Amino acid sequence: EAAVTQSPRNKVAVTGGKVTLSCNQTNNHNNMYWYRQDTGHGLRLIHYSYGAGSTEKGDIPDGYKASRPSQENFSLILELATPSQTSVYFCASGENNANTEVFFGKGTRLTVV
Amino acid sequence: GDSVTQTEGLVTLTEGLPVMLNCTYQSTYSPFLFWYVQHLNEAPKLLLKSFTDNKRPEHQGFHATLHKSSSSFHLQKSSAQLSDSALYYCASNNAGAKLTFGGGTRLTVRP
């Protein structure tokens, strides 16, 4: 089974601080994703990547940056964290095929105070 | 861009009754459709996906039929079980990378 590992699993950050969420996958998938999950909004796509060196804006990219330094790693960066970014963040990976499933990590609960 | 709509945020029903969760989509092309399920404190995982032909996908008693004429991919099950209580997401993908999810439907099954 595909393995996607997120770190940290829980994070408390201060407003205005920098936060980096990390994601690692060991299945050699080309595509990786960052979503946030909020009640009433479901899973919303922040950034995604087709492979090492590529990052694409999703549906809600404002306030977030992404970095894909290698096939295995995909990071989400909040340069200036705000309370509105308090959420649960999920990383996922999948093959570059529209008809294949994606595999999710266990999520990171971020609280910005 | 593509969008997926799930009209019910919350569905509560009694064990043994049929389940139907709605999903409609908007896309320039003909996307592939998926249902993901997320149990409490777990990650979302694939429940079933649409086929390119007319096969009806089924898994764990759930099934869904892609109707291109109405842009729908409703999830159904003939008899709900307590263990079906979870958050269900409909999703679409037409370009190989951008996977778009709906707002989710929380299903609660009571004894």
Short mmCIF file of N, CA and C in Angstrom, two decimals, chain B residues 9 15 17 19 26 29 36-37 39 41-44 48-49 54 57 69 73 80 83 85 90 98 100-102 106:
data_model
loop_
_atom_site.label_atom_id
_atom_site.label_comp_id
_atom_site.label_asym_id
_atom_site.label_seq_id
_atom_site.Cartn_x
_atom_site.Cartn_y
_atom_site.Cartn_z
N GLY B 9 -24.97 18.33 3.45
CA GLY B 9 -23.83 18.36 4.34
C GLY B 9 -23.91 17.28 5.40
N GLU B 15 -30.31 2.42 10.64
CA GLU B 15 -29.71 1.17 10.13
C GLU B 15 -30.73 0.36 9.35
N LEU B 17 -31.91 1.10 6.37
CA LEU B 17 -32.54 1.90 5.33
C LEU B 17 -31.56 2.16 4.19
N VAL B 19 -29.30 4.14 1.39
CA VAL B 19 -28.48 5.34 1.40
C VAL B 19 -28.37 5.90 -0.01
N GLN B 26 -19.29 19.83 -12.60
CA GLN B 26 -19.19 20.69 -13.76
C GLN B 26 -17.77 20.59 -14.29
N TYR B 29 -14.56 19.03 -19.79
CA TYR B 29 -14.33 17.74 -20.44
C TYR B 29 -15.15 16.65 -19.76
N TYR B 36 -14.56 9.10 -2.12
CA TYR B 36 -13.61 8.81 -1.04
C TYR B 36 -14.38 8.79 0.27
N VAL B 37 -13.93 7.99 1.22
CA VAL B 37 -14.57 7.90 2.53
C VAL B 37 -13.53 8.19 3.61
N HIS B 39 -13.23 7.93 7.72
CA HIS B 39 -13.73 7.58 9.03
C HIS B 39 -13.06 8.47 10.07
N ASN B 41 -11.00 10.36 12.59
CA ASN B 41 -9.56 10.38 12.91
C ASN B 41 -8.71 9.56 11.94
N GLU B 42 -9.22 9.35 10.74
CA GLU B 42 -8.43 8.67 9.72
C GLU B 42 -8.27 9.55 8.49
N ALA B 43 -7.41 9.10 7.58
CA ALA B 43 -7.23 9.80 6.32
C ALA B 43 -8.31 9.39 5.33
N PRO B 44 -8.67 10.25 4.39
CA PRO B 44 -9.59 9.82 3.33
C PRO B 44 -8.97 8.69 2.52
N LEU B 48 -14.73 4.09 -4.33
CA LEU B 48 -14.92 3.56 -5.68
C LEU B 48 -14.70 4.68 -6.70
N LYS B 49 -14.58 4.26 -7.97
CA LYS B 49 -14.34 5.24 -9.02
C LYS B 49 -15.11 4.85 -10.27
N ASN B 54 -19.45 1.26 -19.45
CA ASN B 54 -20.70 1.39 -18.69
C ASN B 54 -20.77 0.53 -17.44
N PRO B 57 -19.33 0.71 -10.81
CA PRO B 57 -18.38 0.35 -9.75
C PRO B 57 -19.11 0.02 -8.46
N SER B 69 -25.33 12.65 -18.90
CA SER B 69 -26.41 13.56 -19.33
C SER B 69 -26.82 14.52 -18.23
N PHE B 73 -23.05 11.58 -10.20
CA PHE B 73 -22.36 10.34 -9.81
C PHE B 73 -22.78 10.06 -8.37
N ALA B 80 -28.15 0.51 4.96
CA ALA B 80 -27.08 1.14 5.73
C ALA B 80 -26.69 0.32 6.95
N SER B 83 -21.47 0.83 10.68
CA SER B 83 -20.08 1.09 10.31
C SER B 83 -19.95 1.99 9.08
N SER B 85 -21.12 4.94 9.00
CA SER B 85 -21.04 6.31 9.50
C SER B 85 -19.64 6.86 9.23
N CYS B 90 -17.11 13.28 -2.82
CA CYS B 90 -17.11 13.04 -4.25
C CYS B 90 -15.98 13.88 -4.85
N LYS B 98 -5.05 17.56 -11.42
CA LYS B 98 -5.87 18.37 -10.53
C LYS B 98 -7.11 17.60 -10.10
N THR B 100 -10.27 17.48 -7.83
CA THR B 100 -11.14 18.43 -7.15
C THR B 100 -12.19 17.70 -6.33
N PHE B 101 -12.35 18.10 -5.07
CA PHE B 101 -13.30 17.47 -4.17
C PHE B 101 -14.52 18.35 -3.95
N GLY B 102 -15.62 17.70 -3.63
CA GLY B 102 -16.81 18.40 -3.19
C GLY B 102 -16.70 18.75 -1.72
N ARG B 106 -21.52 14.23 5.62
CA ARG B 106 -21.32 13.41 6.82
C ARG B 106 -22.54 12.52 6.99
#
